[in-house]
XYZ file of N, CA and C in Angstrom:
642
model
N 24.739 64.983 10.132
C 25.142 63.922 11.043
C 23.949 63.130 11.562
N 22.795 63.773 11.676
C 21.604 63.064 12.142
C 21.144 62.031 11.117
N 21.388 62.317 9.842
C 21.019 61.363 8.789
C 21.915 60.132 8.871
N 23.211 60.345 9.120
C 24.131 59.208 9.281
C 23.722 58.379 10.496
N 23.302 59.053 11.558
C 22.852 58.352 12.757
C 21.632 57.492 12.461
N 20.733 58.004 11.620
C 19.552 57.232 11.228
C 19.970 55.995 10.439
N 20.975 56.149 9.574
C 21.495 55.013 8.815
C 22.124 53.983 9.755
N 22.800 54.485 10.773
C 23.391 53.606 11.777
C 22.320 52.738 12.438
N 21.226 53.375 12.852
C 20.154 52.645 13.527
C 19.550 51.576 12.627
N 19.523 51.863 11.331
C 18.935 50.924 10.375
C 19.956 49.936 9.820
N 21.227 50.121 10.170
C 22.267 49.238 9.648
C 22.555 49.456 8.180
N 22.209 50.623 7.649
C 22.407 50.925 6.223
C 23.790 51.541 6.022
N 24.809 50.697 6.081
C 26.176 51.206 6.082
C 26.578 51.827 4.746
N 26.074 51.263 3.624
C 26.433 51.847 2.324
C 25.925 53.280 2.213
N 24.702 53.501 2.658
C 24.141 54.841 2.607
C 24.890 55.779 3.549
N 25.240 55.279 4.725
C 25.993 56.089 5.683
C 27.323 56.541 5.091
N 28.008 55.628 4.401
C 29.282 55.979 3.776
C 29.097 57.016 2.677
N 28.004 56.867 1.908
C 27.736 57.823 0.845
C 27.494 59.224 1.386
N 26.740 59.316 2.457
C 26.451 60.622 3.057
C 27.726 61.227 3.642
N 28.522 60.405 4.304
C 29.771 60.900 4.876
C 30.692 61.419 3.783
N 30.767 60.683 2.667
C 31.615 61.129 1.569
C 31.124 62.452 0.997
N 29.809 62.614 0.899
C 29.255 63.876 0.403
C 29.643 65.038 1.314
N 29.583 64.792 2.628
C 29.971 65.826 3.583
C 31.452 66.184 3.446
N 32.276 65.148 3.243
C 33.700 65.397 3.070
C 33.979 66.175 1.789
N 33.258 65.815 0.731
C 33.432 66.524 -0.546
C 33.053 67.995 -0.402
N 31.957 68.236 0.301
C 31.489 69.615 0.473
C 32.463 70.443 1.304
N 33.199 69.768 2.197
C 34.133 70.490 3.064
C 35.570 70.374 2.562
N 35.718 69.950 1.276
C 37.050 69.814 0.663
C 37.953 68.863 1.443
N 37.316 67.787 1.970
C 38.038 66.734 2.678
C 38.772 67.206 3.932
N 38.377 68.365 4.480
C 38.910 68.710 5.796
C 37.827 68.437 6.828
N 38.063 68.793 8.085
C 37.143 68.397 9.140
C 36.010 69.387 9.378
N 35.910 70.451 8.566
C 34.817 71.396 8.736
C 33.505 70.728 8.348
N 32.574 70.701 9.249
C 31.270 70.096 8.970
C 31.243 68.596 9.134
N 32.406 67.977 9.309
C 32.482 66.521 9.501
C 33.201 66.295 10.833
N 32.449 65.872 11.814
C 33.026 65.750 13.150
C 33.130 64.299 13.601
N 33.562 64.125 14.827
C 33.724 62.786 15.396
C 32.412 62.021 15.389
N 31.317 62.706 15.687
C 30.019 62.046 15.728
C 29.673 61.434 14.371
N 29.977 62.142 13.295
C 29.695 61.632 11.944
C 30.456 60.330 11.689
N 31.739 60.333 11.998
C 32.551 59.141 11.771
C 32.124 57.994 12.680
N 31.850 58.289 13.930
C 31.420 57.233 14.851
C 30.128 56.583 14.389
N 29.193 57.394 13.913
C 27.916 56.858 13.436
C 28.125 55.980 12.209
N 29.018 56.410 11.319
C 29.289 55.629 10.110
C 29.995 54.321 10.451
N 30.952 54.361 11.386
C 31.637 53.134 11.802
C 30.654 52.171 12.462
N 29.763 52.703 13.283
C 28.757 51.862 13.930
C 27.813 51.240 12.908
N 27.465 52.004 11.874
C 26.612 51.467 10.810
C 27.317 50.308 10.102
N 28.618 50.467 9.863
C 29.392 49.391 9.236
C 29.446 48.162 10.137
N 29.611 48.394 11.426
C 29.621 47.270 12.378
C 28.316 46.500 12.326
N 27.207 47.224 12.330
C 25.899 46.571 12.307
C 25.662 45.832 10.990
N 26.290 46.314 9.921
C 26.126 45.677 8.619
C 27.178 44.640 8.298
N 28.070 44.367 9.242
C 29.103 43.361 9.019
C 30.215 43.816 8.090
N 30.326 45.125 7.874
C 31.323 45.670 6.941
C 32.575 46.105 7.707
N 33.344 45.129 8.212
C 34.482 45.456 9.065
C 35.617 46.127 8.295
N 35.794 45.768 7.022
C 36.850 46.392 6.218
C 36.567 47.885 6.055
N 35.319 48.200 5.766
C 34.930 49.606 5.603
C 35.045 50.371 6.923
N 34.708 49.697 8.026
C 34.844 50.340 9.341
C 36.303 50.685 9.617
N 37.198 49.776 9.266
C 38.621 50.008 9.456
C 39.114 51.159 8.572
N 38.606 51.216 7.351
C 38.986 52.308 6.445
C 38.512 53.653 6.980
N 37.332 53.680 7.577
C 36.826 54.923 8.168
C 37.715 55.383 9.315
N 38.161 54.449 10.100
C 39.053 54.775 11.211
C 40.336 55.430 10.696
N 40.883 54.884 9.622
C 42.099 55.457 9.052
C 41.825 56.849 8.477
N 40.644 57.038 7.889
C 40.294 58.351 7.347
C 40.114 59.373 8.464
N 39.588 58.935 9.578
C 39.479 59.828 10.737
C 40.848 60.396 11.093
N 41.802 59.504 11.206
C 43.142 59.934 11.591
C 43.747 60.846 10.533
N 43.478 60.536 9.265
C 44.004 61.375 8.179
C 43.390 62.769 8.209
N 42.165 62.876 8.740
C 41.489 64.170 8.846
C 41.699 64.820 10.213
N 42.663 64.284 10.971
C 43.021 64.847 12.282
C 41.845 64.879 13.247
N 40.963 63.880 13.144
C 39.844 63.745 14.081
C 40.216 62.649 15.078
N 40.340 63.011 16.328
C 40.785 62.061 17.349
C 39.662 61.121 17.739
N 39.886 59.807 17.665
C 38.857 58.836 18.067
C 38.623 58.869 19.570
N 37.488 58.331 19.997
C 37.202 58.233 21.428
C 36.825 56.792 21.769
N 36.350 56.584 22.977
C 36.019 55.216 23.401
C 34.914 54.607 22.548
N 33.988 55.425 22.064
C 32.906 54.923 21.208
C 33.486 54.426 19.888
N 34.430 55.170 19.338
C 35.089 54.761 18.098
C 35.712 53.383 18.260
N 36.522 53.233 19.286
C 37.216 51.962 19.494
C 36.242 50.837 19.825
N 35.208 51.151 20.592
C 34.225 50.125 20.931
C 33.522 49.573 19.698
N 33.089 50.457 18.804
C 32.385 50.032 17.596
C 33.311 49.279 16.649
N 34.532 49.806 16.477
C 35.478 49.177 15.553
C 35.902 47.801 16.052
N 36.202 47.684 17.327
C 36.603 46.389 17.884
C 35.440 45.401 17.839
N 34.215 45.878 18.030
C 33.055 44.996 17.915
C 32.930 44.463 16.499
N 33.146 45.332 15.503
C 33.080 44.898 14.098
C 34.139 43.838 13.811
N 35.351 44.057 14.302
C 36.443 43.107 14.077
C 36.222 41.809 14.849
N 35.701 41.914 16.051
C 35.416 40.731 16.868
C 34.372 39.847 16.191
N 33.326 40.464 15.666
C 32.283 39.705 14.972
C 32.843 38.957 13.764
N 33.834 39.568 13.118
C 34.416 38.976 11.917
C 35.535 37.988 12.230
N 35.816 37.793 13.508
C 36.879 36.862 13.895
C 38.273 37.386 13.648
N 38.412 38.692 13.533
C 39.709 39.316 13.262
C 40.430 39.630 14.575
N 40.918 38.594 15.232
C 41.514 38.755 16.562
C 42.764 39.620 16.544
N 43.640 39.405 15.578
C 44.888 40.161 15.545
C 44.638 41.632 15.248
N 43.774 41.902 14.278
C 43.448 43.291 13.966
C 42.777 43.976 15.147
N 41.880 43.243 15.800
C 41.197 43.789 16.967
C 42.196 44.156 18.049
N 43.162 43.297 18.233
C 44.193 43.559 19.245
C 45.064 44.757 18.849
N 45.378 44.871 17.574
C 46.164 46.011 17.098
C 45.439 47.329 17.382
N 44.138 47.352 17.086
C 43.358 48.572 17.313
C 43.257 48.869 18.809
N 43.062 47.825 19.599
C 42.998 48.006 21.054
C 44.282 48.640 21.577
N 45.414 48.148 21.101
C 46.693 48.686 21.567
C 46.879 50.143 21.146
N 46.344 50.509 19.982
C 46.387 51.923 19.587
C 45.593 52.770 20.579
N 44.451 52.248 21.008
C 43.640 52.964 21.990
C 44.347 53.112 23.324
N 45.078 52.076 23.708
C 45.832 52.129 24.972
C 46.985 53.126 24.854
N 47.706 53.058 23.736
C 48.825 53.984 23.548
C 48.358 55.434 23.521
N 47.165 55.653 22.977
C 46.613 57.001 22.927
C 45.924 57.423 24.210
N 45.969 56.559 25.216
C 45.364 56.811 26.529
C 43.850 57.043 26.426
N 43.251 56.424 25.446
C 41.796 56.475 25.295
C 41.177 55.252 25.976
N 41.858 54.131 25.892
C 41.447 52.911 26.580
C 42.452 52.616 27.686
N 41.951 52.397 28.870
C 42.829 52.039 29.993
C 42.026 51.243 31.019
N 42.073 49.916 30.932
C 41.263 49.107 31.853
C 41.901 48.893 33.214
N 43.130 49.326 33.396
C 43.835 49.006 34.636
C 43.533 50.020 35.739
N 43.328 49.495 36.936
C 43.166 50.374 38.096
C 43.657 49.663 39.344
N 43.850 50.435 40.377
C 44.283 49.880 41.664
C 43.057 49.603 42.518
N 43.024 48.415 43.109
C 41.933 48.049 44.004
C 42.527 47.295 45.194
N 41.681 46.702 45.998
C 42.146 45.989 47.183
C 41.782 44.519 47.114
N 42.674 43.664 47.583
C 42.315 42.253 47.708
C 41.607 42.045 49.040
N 41.243 40.802 49.338
C 40.451 40.552 50.546
C 41.230 40.834 51.827
N 42.556 40.916 51.708
C 43.374 41.240 52.879
C 43.574 42.741 53.037
N 43.016 43.513 52.084
C 43.154 44.958 52.148
C 44.429 45.487 51.516
N 45.143 44.615 50.800
C 46.380 45.016 50.127
C 46.073 45.573 48.745
N 46.749 46.633 48.364
C 46.543 47.213 47.034
C 47.061 46.265 45.961
N 46.237 46.064 44.925
C 46.632 45.231 43.792
C 46.221 45.923 42.496
N 46.843 45.531 41.405
C 46.513 46.054 40.082
C 45.511 45.110 39.427
N 44.418 45.660 38.913
C 43.369 44.824 38.324
C 42.913 45.395 36.995
N 42.467 44.511 36.115
C 41.870 44.915 34.842
C 40.367 45.055 35.057
N 39.887 46.283 34.986
C 38.475 46.567 35.256
C 37.711 46.636 33.940
N 36.864 45.635 33.681
C 36.148 45.520 32.415
C 34.656 45.818 32.536
N 34.188 46.205 33.696
C 32.736 46.209 33.884
C 32.020 47.300 33.090
N 32.778 48.247 32.488
C 32.159 49.219 31.595
C 32.371 48.839 30.127
N 32.994 47.697 29.875
C 33.325 47.279 28.511
C 32.242 46.388 27.920
N 32.166 46.400 26.587
C 31.322 45.433 25.884
C 32.012 44.070 25.939
N 31.281 43.019 25.564
C 31.876 41.680 25.549
C 33.052 41.625 24.581
N 32.907 42.256 23.417
C 33.974 42.242 22.419
C 35.223 42.951 22.931
N 35.037 44.099 23.556
C 36.169 44.863 24.077
C 36.814 44.126 25.251
N 36.001 43.471 26.066
C 36.535 42.696 27.191
C 37.379 41.532 26.693
N 36.877 40.812 25.689
C 37.651 39.701 25.121
C 38.994 40.189 24.595
N 38.961 41.310 23.897
C 40.187 41.840 23.298
C 41.179 42.277 24.365
N 40.697 42.909 25.431
C 41.579 43.369 26.501
C 42.259 42.190 27.203
N 41.489 41.156 27.529
C 42.051 39.990 28.212
C 43.019 39.257 27.290
N 42.608 39.075 26.044
C 43.467 38.395 25.070
C 44.777 39.164 24.876
N 44.695 40.469 24.822
C 45.901 41.271 24.621
C 46.883 41.095 25.772
N 46.367 41.076 26.991
C 47.254 40.924 28.155
C 47.935 39.559 28.156
N 47.172 38.512 27.897
C 47.749 37.169 27.923
C 48.713 36.944 26.766
N 48.364 37.454 25.593
C 49.264 37.307 24.443
C 50.561 38.077 24.680
N 50.461 39.226 25.332
C 51.668 39.997 25.642
C 52.590 39.206 26.571
N 52.010 38.513 27.549
C 52.812 37.665 28.439
C 53.528 36.574 27.648
N 52.790 35.955 26.726
C 53.369 34.864 25.942
C 54.443 35.370 24.985
N 54.223 36.530 24.409
C 55.189 37.082 23.455
C 56.488 37.493 24.135
N 56.397 37.877 25.399
C 57.601 38.274 26.133
C 58.486 37.076 26.468
N 57.901 35.869 26.389
C 58.674 34.680 26.703
C 59.147 34.658 28.144
N 58.293 35.071 29.048
C 58.676 35.147 30.459
C 58.957 33.765 31.039
N 59.867 33.709 31.955
C 60.130 32.459 32.663
C 59.197 32.368 33.863
N 59.076 31.187 34.417
C 58.219 30.993 35.591
C 58.632 31.917 36.734
N 59.922 32.156 36.856
C 60.429 32.936 37.989
C 60.043 34.412 37.901
N 59.690 34.882 36.695
C 59.388 36.310 36.528
C 57.898 36.619 36.671
N 57.062 35.610 36.801
C 55.621 35.824 36.961
C 55.275 35.704 38.439
N 55.043 36.823 39.077
C 54.819 36.802 40.523
C 53.421 37.261 40.917
N 52.716 37.960 40.012
C 51.418 38.526 40.363
C 50.270 37.759 39.720
N 49.178 37.647 40.459
C 47.953 37.104 39.883
C 47.401 38.096 38.855
N 46.624 37.583 37.914
C 45.933 38.419 36.941
C 44.489 38.562 37.428
N 44.172 39.745 37.942
C 42.859 40.001 38.523
C 41.990 40.740 37.501
N 40.804 40.197 37.240
C 39.902 40.762 36.240
C 38.568 41.091 36.913
N 38.158 42.339 36.830
C 36.867 42.770 37.375
C 35.849 42.725 36.248
N 34.801 41.900 36.441
C 33.853 41.658 35.347
C 32.427 42.129 35.647
N 32.170 42.620 36.831
C 30.790 42.983 37.150
C 30.721 44.038 38.222
N 29.584 44.130 38.864
C 29.358 45.156 39.873
C 30.064 44.843 41.191
N 30.478 43.569 41.343
C 31.259 43.228 42.531
C 30.423 42.737 43.698
N 30.867 43.046 44.891
C 30.272 42.487 46.105
C 28.792 42.823 46.257
N 28.362 43.969 45.731
C 26.972 44.388 45.915
C 26.066 43.988 44.745
N 26.593 43.152 43.828
C 25.777 42.718 42.696
C 24.594 41.886 43.175
N 23.443 42.152 42.605
C 22.264 41.329 42.882
C 22.176 40.220 41.844
N 22.442 40.585 40.583
C 22.405 39.613 39.499
C 23.825 39.179 39.154
N 23.904 38.108 38.349
C 25.195 37.595 37.915
C 25.889 38.639 37.035
N 27.182 38.933 37.279
C 27.897 39.907 36.460
C 27.823 39.542 34.974
N 27.499 40.505 34.142
C 27.188 40.223 32.741
C 28.387 39.733 31.939
N 29.602 40.122 32.310
C 30.777 39.724 31.552
C 31.438 38.455 32.083
N 30.924 37.911 33.162
C 31.561 36.745 33.775
C 31.669 35.585 32.789
N 30.563 35.200 32.168
C 30.583 34.070 31.236
C 31.475 34.354 30.036
N 31.461 35.604 29.560
C 32.296 35.980 28.413
C 33.766 35.723 28.692
N 34.241 36.194 29.841
C 35.656 36.060 30.165
C 36.010 34.626 30.549
N 35.150 33.965 31.301
C 35.403 32.566 31.682
C 35.517 31.686 30.440
N 34.627 31.899 29.473
C 34.651 31.117 28.231
C 35.931 31.379 27.446
N 36.332 32.631 27.347
C 37.571 32.971 26.638
C 38.772 32.297 27.288
N 38.880 32.409 28.600
C 40.019 31.829 29.304
C 40.101 30.320 29.091
N 38.942 29.651 29.114
C 38.920 28.199 28.960
C 39.187 27.781 27.516
N 38.493 28.396 26.562
C 38.561 27.956 25.170
C 39.887 28.297 24.494
N 40.427 29.469 24.793
C 41.628 29.900 24.080
C 42.923 29.648 24.844
N 42.828 29.535 26.165
C 44.057 29.408 26.956
C 44.061 28.226 27.920
N 42.991 27.461 27.923
C 42.943 26.294 28.791
C 42.931 26.632 30.264
N 42.517 27.840 30.605
C 42.447 28.276 32.010
C 41.005 28.119 32.486
N 40.739 27.087 33.221
C 39.370 26.785 33.653
C 39.137 27.344 35.050
N 38.544 28.526 35.046
C 38.343 29.261 36.286
C 36.920 29.771 36.371
N 36.515 30.154 37.559
C 35.215 30.766 37.769
C 35.376 32.063 38.539
N 34.272 32.577 39.023
C 34.317 33.810 39.804
C 35.042 33.570 41.124
N 35.644 34.623 41.629
C 36.289 34.595 42.944
C 35.239 34.234 43.992
N 35.577 33.311 44.875
C 34.637 32.875 45.906
C 34.210 34.018 46.822
N 35.065 35.016 46.972
C 34.760 36.145 47.856
C 34.099 37.318 47.141
N 34.093 37.279 45.809
C 33.544 38.392 45.037
C 33.167 37.895 43.652
N 31.864 37.732 43.410
C 31.403 37.161 42.146
C 31.690 38.073 40.960
N 32.014 39.322 41.225
C 32.325 40.252 40.148
C 33.795 40.265 39.775
N 34.530 39.281 40.227
C 35.977 39.275 39.998
C 36.450 37.868 39.651
N 37.381 37.786 38.704
C 38.055 36.531 38.359
C 39.529 36.713 38.692
N 40.104 35.736 39.340
C 41.533 35.782 39.662
C 42.227 34.627 38.951
N 43.149 34.968 38.059
C 43.990 33.960 37.415
C 45.275 33.886 38.226
N 45.468 32.816 38.982
C 46.640 32.738 39.869
C 47.945 32.769 39.083
N 48.977 33.268 39.722
C 50.279 33.364 39.053
C 50.790 31.993 38.619
N 50.493 30.944 39.397
C 50.977 29.617 38.994
C 50.255 29.117 37.742
N 48.984 29.543 37.560
C 48.270 29.187 36.333
C 48.870 29.923 35.136
N 49.299 31.154 35.343
C 49.977 31.907 34.277
C 51.323 31.268 33.947
N 52.023 30.790 34.960
C 53.297 30.109 34.743
C 53.088 28.857 33.898
N 52.050 28.078 34.220
C 51.749 26.874 33.456
C 51.381 27.219 32.013
N 50.655 28.313 31.843
C 50.277 28.750 30.499
C 51.515 29.066 29.669
N 52.452 29.800 30.257
C 53.688 30.137 29.550
C 54.455 28.870 29.180
N 54.493 27.906 30.093
C 55.186 26.641 29.810
C 54.519 25.897 28.664
N 53.198 25.851 28.691
C 52.449 25.113 27.651
C 52.575 25.759 26.281
N 52.676 27.095 26.264
C 52.704 27.822 24.996
C 54.117 28.192 24.567
N 55.122 27.716 25.273
C 56.498 28.132 25.005
C 56.982 27.688 23.627
N 56.319 26.714 23.013
C 56.710 26.223 21.699
C 56.311 27.177 20.583
N 55.430 28.157 20.868
C 54.916 29.016 19.810
C 56.013 29.905 19.230
């Protein structure tokens, strides 16, 4: 596994795949001697080498070998798909992670009035994973065909360290750009908390109206 990790660092995805296959052959294609770390390193090597198809195939082989993926698996695979512009595939993989309770960006927090609200917390996510999470939520709203009357809650997104941040939250520009470019939602950080973006419910209603023809 350390050799595969070295290949990962060098971006030598073909070599990483060859070593992984040798390990699988030696273990008769079961999981003895081939663990999650081996697969994660190989998927990461594929991501670094731009080999998103191979990364996806490795993910499927993991499942076939009864090796449960973790957050690192999904992070590397979604990054590979994001780089390749594979938005739908990236979203499919993200939803598998959510269904498996491996990915869960939602948590309860407080608004400025001290009321409990549900928020998407992305501050531990990569830019690729953050884009996929936000895109998945908005696409789900559009696919449901909700009416204006059924959208009552703001979409709150946590993108940084929050009120105590010294520097600009690292994911702020990523999410702001996505909202503007793909959904026409031109928003910035919350005036009361630079680590948070609030998409008002009326903006979500307008989005549903604009996209209702899809």
